[in-house]
Amino acid sequence: MTEQNKNQLKGLTKDEVRVLQEKFGKNRLVPEKKENFFLKIIQVLKEPMFLLLIAAAIIYFLLGEPRDGTIMLVFVVGIISIDVIQEWKTDKTLNALKNLSAPHITVIRDGIECTINSEDLVPGDLMMIAEGVKLPADGKVIKANDLCIDESSLTGEAEGVWKCIDDSGNKDYWKKDHCYAGTLVTQGTGVILIEKIGAETEYGKIGINVAEAPDRPTPMEKQTRKLVKVCAAIAAVLFLLVCIITYFNLPDHQLKERLIESILSGITLAMAMIPEEFPVILTVFLSMGAWRLAKKNSLVRRLPSVETLGAVSVLCVDKTGTITMNKMRVRECWAISNNIKETNKIMGMACEVDAYDPMEHAMLDYCEENNIAKEELFKGELISEYSFTNERKMMGHVWKLNGEVVIASKGSPEKILTLCNLDKNEKKIIESKIFNMSSQGLRVIGIGKMILKDEKDIPETLEECSLEFLGLVGLQDPPRENVKNDIASCVRAGIRVVMITGDNGITASAIAKQVGIPHSSVIITGDELNTMTDDELQERIKDVSIFSRVMPEHKMRIVKAFKENGDVVAMTGDGVNDAPALKYADIGIAMGKRGSEVSREAADLILLDDNFSTIVDTIKDGRRIYDNIRKAIGYVFTIHIPIAFASLLAPMLNIRPSMLLLLPVHVVLLELIIDPTCSIVLERQPAESDIMERKPRNPKESILTTSVLVKSIIQGMILFVASFASYYLYLKANPEQAEVARSIGLAIIMLSNVLLVQVNSSESEFAYKSLINLKKDHVMWAVGIGTLIGLGVILYTPIAEFLSLAPLNLNQIFRVVVTSVAAVMWYEIVKLFKKIRKGRIK
Ligand code: ADP
Ligand code: MG
């Protein structure tokens, strides 16, 4: 586009856009769903936990104890508020994430190119499109440069359609001077004047694909659902048991009272046993995790990917731009006949006038450094071009210059050489030069030209040309700064890094050596791949980590082979053709900067800075999040054990319902503490120090492993014994002081809860270390100190009476503290032993 043309395209002004947006609305196929606040509350109310709560409240009223009933209801409102706020926050986070990863498009407004959310497109907008863009609306083509569009999603026609500016002679329904929403630019560039958006588009009218695919539950969701069901079933059985026992424990009461008291005891137990936190943990941890990742330049498009990330065992990455900086510089230029100037000139003429590829930029810069100005390079008339494809790996420009036709061509030397007529000796010289350059890690490009007298002689394809070989150019693309360290940390973490590139094998291997990829001397080339069977490939990839001269189609086979071997594969891709492989990989990673829209749409993760280090950080965070989910689930088990057992054991010990350690109110009270502890404190736990020293976790392993379960049960049982024994012994000695006994037991549980989080925050580090790590985390402190203040309030203010509690004296407080510390901190000693043993083994 020349300067003048650019000026002509002013596009809409801000004010016009505002008016049009009001008139036409958002560019959406289906109108946005409005979130219904009441629906949300009803959803929360449908949880079994709330049904139990409500039932308990009703029973209190029936018992003629409206005070207790009211307290229950107040708590119910409290829990509903926490849940609704939680959901609202998660929704907000998820929507923000969705917006960030929503399709974007470049438009010209107020004469300036700007990137906007595709939803904000209006009729009248000027949209700039290029290879890889998926069209978000219908419009008329006003500029087309080699513009080819795949319309198969609309017309079923597999062949690409070449677009032009005027198609008035054509009677077909689908116009060649129009572009349609839902189709894909496969080549070239263009400018489109938007005419129709949203449901008005042809795509919208057909109504295909409009309904979003329903979210299928992930393995982890399935696991937790199963867990909840198992717990609920056990709860139901125990509910009956407790009801019956309590009933027979109360022979001296009236029938109505007997019934109601026993049901109440049962309900307390059921409330204590249903792990309603599990689903909350999943959504909160994953969405908060995704949010934290987004702040670190990595956008998660599908929430469950966060959990898969931690299991990645193979990381397939593109070389150019991910491992390297994609900042090319010409390092060496070699001409076979010593005519460097001509080689440079043809190299420049083979570049796009509006170069966008970093390599071509580097070439044009080099020409300029050697005093060949752009004006001189491009003074002829560009009459035709042979475009670059991944299969061809070379390209050519046909110039009309001084009455001659000059074909300037550049590409991978292997391909260029096949078009040149060279004798054995020359070939040998060239090949040794290629080897020499590539071993230094340079990307080598061959340059060739062809002179014709007549335009009529221009060959149909580049392959039919017979070129005169001019020379070679070596370009350097230095590795990104931190790549070496990151690859080393992947190696320690048991993650294989596999490099995939369209470049030459020797270059690839030299770069791999520079950045420290293991086994960098063995390579599989695209040609070898073509001749291999899937089984052979599966065997070979066990120890080969470099693939050179591959085409995007090969990526699919590579991912497949790794997956067949049982690996969890993350794969990067930027091109249109990478989309299938990205979809197929466990974690498809698209590039935010240079990636195509299509690849972004197919990906699970978008890398905003295209940086390898970010991938490694993301995997590390994935591991941390999974760890924390596991810790949280373990914690929920542990803390429910003293509550559930207390409710279960009381009727067996024939404790009167009014003297129980935990009345329904107290169970609810504890829930009010457990929920935030989980979703705030445990979610924020930093990564364990050895998180990138372990092997990737087995993807088949269940979230609740035996060791986690055993640990939780032991911790929980000790907590139970500590709290229940303290309460029971006191009650035995002072049968008329049930309130004090209860307060002792409850205080032990609450205090232990605060300590437990610290102890369990790391498997290897001591609790004081975790505390030091969290020194600056105000939120974490707020929850811990809040719990202690809450304990003070319920014991030492008039509220105590409402809750059937009583203040404790100093002596009792002292005993509570000692008991809690002992009941929780013993695990520190286990850690110490683990450390000693580890030290010995090492
Ligand atoms: P990578 O996987 O490193 O991104 P590409 O697929 O971009 O590699 O390129 C593969 C090969 O194609 C390059 O090594 C080069 O030989 C050739 N090539 C790439 N871009 C161009 C271009 N604009 N002109 C000529 N040849 C090119
Ligand atoms: Mg590339």
Coordinates of C-alpha atoms in Angstrom, one line a residue, residues 444-630:
V444 CA 21.0 -20.5 5.2
I445 CA 19.1 -19.2 2.2
G446 CA 20.0 -19.9 -1.4
I447 CA 19.6 -17.1 -4.0
G448 CA 19.0 -17.6 -7.7
K449 CA 17.8 -15.6 -10.7
M450 CA 16.5 -16.2 -14.2
I451 CA 16.5 -13.6 -17.0
L452 CA 13.8 -13.8 -19.7
K453 CA 13.4 -11.7 -22.8
D454 CA 9.7 -12.0 -23.1
E455 CA 6.8 -11.9 -20.6
K456 CA 5.2 -14.8 -22.5
D457 CA 8.1 -17.1 -21.4
I458 CA 7.4 -16.7 -17.7
P459 CA 7.0 -20.3 -16.4
E460 CA 3.7 -21.3 -14.7
T461 CA 5.4 -22.4 -11.5
L462 CA 8.6 -21.8 -9.7
E463 CA 9.5 -25.4 -10.1
E464 CA 9.6 -25.0 -13.9
C465 CA 12.2 -22.2 -13.7
S466 CA 15.8 -22.9 -14.5
L467 CA 17.8 -20.6 -12.2
E468 CA 21.3 -19.3 -12.3
F469 CA 22.7 -20.0 -8.8
L470 CA 24.1 -16.8 -7.3
G471 CA 25.1 -17.5 -3.7
L472 CA 24.1 -18.1 -0.1
V473 CA 23.0 -15.9 2.8
G474 CA 23.5 -16.9 6.4
L475 CA 21.2 -15.3 8.9
Q476 CA 21.6 -15.4 12.6
D477 CA 18.7 -15.6 15.0
P478 CA 20.0 -15.6 18.5
P479 CA 18.4 -17.8 21.2
R480 CA 16.2 -15.9 23.7
E481 CA 17.8 -14.8 26.8
N482 CA 16.7 -17.3 29.4
V483 CA 16.0 -20.3 27.2
K484 CA 19.1 -22.2 28.3
N485 CA 18.1 -22.0 32.0
D486 CA 14.5 -22.8 31.2
I487 CA 15.5 -25.9 29.2
A488 CA 17.8 -27.0 32.1
S489 CA 14.9 -26.6 34.5
C490 CA 12.6 -28.6 32.1
V491 CA 15.2 -31.4 32.1
R492 CA 15.3 -31.4 35.9
A493 CA 11.5 -31.5 36.0
G494 CA 11.5 -34.6 33.7
I495 CA 9.9 -32.7 30.8
R496 CA 11.3 -33.4 27.4
V497 CA 11.8 -30.4 25.2
V498 CA 11.4 -31.2 21.5
M499 CA 12.3 -28.7 18.8
I500 CA 10.3 -28.6 15.6
T501 CA 11.4 -26.4 12.8
G502 CA 11.1 -25.8 9.1
D503 CA 14.8 -25.0 9.1
N504 CA 17.7 -27.2 8.0
G505 CA 18.7 -30.0 10.4
I506 CA 22.3 -28.8 10.9
T507 CA 21.2 -25.4 11.8
A508 CA 18.5 -26.8 14.1
S509 CA 21.0 -29.1 15.8
A510 CA 23.5 -26.2 16.2
I511 CA 20.9 -24.1 17.9
A512 CA 19.7 -27.0 20.0
K513 CA 23.3 -27.5 21.2
Q514 CA 23.6 -23.8 22.1
V515 CA 20.5 -23.9 24.3
G516 CA 21.3 -27.3 25.8
I517 CA 18.6 -29.6 24.5
P518 CA 19.7 -33.1 25.3
H519 CA 20.5 -35.5 22.4
S520 CA 20.9 -32.6 20.0
S521 CA 22.9 -34.5 17.4
V522 CA 20.2 -36.9 16.3
I523 CA 17.6 -35.4 14.0
I524 CA 14.5 -36.6 12.1
T525 CA 13.8 -34.7 8.9
G526 CA 10.5 -34.2 7.3
D527 CA 11.4 -36.5 4.4
E528 CA 12.4 -39.3 6.8
L529 CA 9.1 -38.7 8.6
N530 CA 7.2 -39.2 5.3
T531 CA 8.7 -42.6 4.8
M532 CA 8.3 -43.8 8.4
T533 CA 5.3 -45.7 9.6
D534 CA 3.5 -44.6 12.8
D535 CA 4.9 -47.4 14.8
E536 CA 8.5 -46.6 13.6
L537 CA 8.0 -43.0 14.5
Q538 CA 6.6 -44.0 17.9
E539 CA 9.8 -45.9 18.6
R540 CA 12.2 -43.3 17.2
I541 CA 10.8 -40.3 19.2
K542 CA 11.7 -42.1 22.4
D543 CA 15.2 -40.5 22.0
V544 CA 15.0 -38.0 19.2
S545 CA 14.2 -34.4 20.1
I546 CA 14.8 -32.5 16.9
F547 CA 12.6 -32.4 13.9
S548 CA 13.9 -30.4 10.9
R549 CA 12.4 -29.4 7.6
V550 CA 9.0 -30.4 8.8
M551 CA 5.7 -29.2 7.5
P552 CA 2.8 -28.3 9.7
E553 CA 1.1 -31.5 8.7
H554 CA 3.9 -33.4 10.3
K555 CA 3.2 -31.9 13.7
M556 CA 0.0 -33.9 14.0
R557 CA 1.9 -37.1 13.5
I558 CA 4.5 -36.1 16.1
V559 CA 1.9 -35.2 18.7
K560 CA 0.1 -38.5 18.0
A561 CA 3.2 -40.6 18.4
F562 CA 4.1 -39.0 21.7
K563 CA 0.5 -39.4 22.9
E564 CA 0.5 -43.1 21.9
N565 CA 3.6 -43.5 24.1
G566 CA 1.6 -42.2 27.0
D567 CA 3.0 -38.8 27.2
V568 CA 1.1 -35.6 27.9
V569 CA 2.0 -33.3 25.1
A570 CA 2.1 -29.5 24.9
M571 CA 2.7 -28.2 21.4
T572 CA 3.2 -24.7 20.1
G573 CA 2.1 -23.5 16.7
D574 CA 1.4 -20.2 14.9
G575 CA 0.3 -21.0 11.4
V576 CA -3.1 -21.8 9.9
N577 CA -2.0 -25.4 9.3
D578 CA -0.9 -25.9 12.8
A579 CA -4.5 -25.7 14.1
P580 CA -5.3 -29.5 13.9
A581 CA -2.1 -30.4 15.8
L582 CA -2.9 -27.7 18.4
K583 CA -6.4 -29.2 18.9
Y584 CA -5.0 -32.7 19.1
A585 CA -2.3 -31.9 21.6
D586 CA -3.2 -32.1 25.3
I587 CA -2.1 -28.5 25.6
G588 CA -2.1 -26.6 22.3
I589 CA -0.2 -23.3 22.7
A590 CA -0.8 -20.5 20.2
M591 CA 1.3 -17.4 19.8
G592 CA -0.3 -14.1 20.8
K593 CA 2.0 -12.0 18.7
R594 CA 2.8 -13.8 15.5
G595 CA 0.1 -16.5 15.7
S596 CA -2.9 -16.6 13.3
E597 CA -6.4 -16.2 14.6
V598 CA -7.2 -19.8 13.6
S599 CA -4.3 -21.2 15.7
R600 CA -5.4 -19.1 18.6
E601 CA -8.9 -20.5 18.3
A602 CA -7.7 -24.1 18.3
A603 CA -5.4 -23.6 21.2
D604 CA -5.9 -24.2 24.9
L605 CA -3.4 -21.6 25.8
I606 CA -2.3 -18.3 24.2
L607 CA 1.2 -17.1 24.9
L608 CA 1.0 -13.3 24.8
D609 CA 4.8 -12.8 24.6
D610 CA 5.6 -15.8 22.4
N611 CA 8.3 -16.6 24.9
F612 CA 9.6 -20.1 25.8
S613 CA 10.2 -19.0 29.4
T614 CA 6.5 -18.2 29.8
I615 CA 5.6 -21.8 28.8
V616 CA 7.9 -23.1 31.5
D617 CA 6.5 -20.7 34.1
T618 CA 3.0 -21.8 33.1
I619 CA 3.8 -25.4 33.5
K620 CA 5.3 -24.7 36.9
D621 CA 2.2 -22.8 37.9
G622 CA 0.1 -25.7 36.6
R623 CA 2.0 -28.0 39.0
R624 CA 1.5 -25.5 41.8
I625 CA -2.2 -25.3 41.3
Y626 CA -2.6 -29.0 41.1
D627 CA -0.6 -29.4 44.3
N628 CA -2.8 -26.8 46.0
I629 CA -6.0 -28.5 44.9
R630 CA -4.7 -31.7 46.3

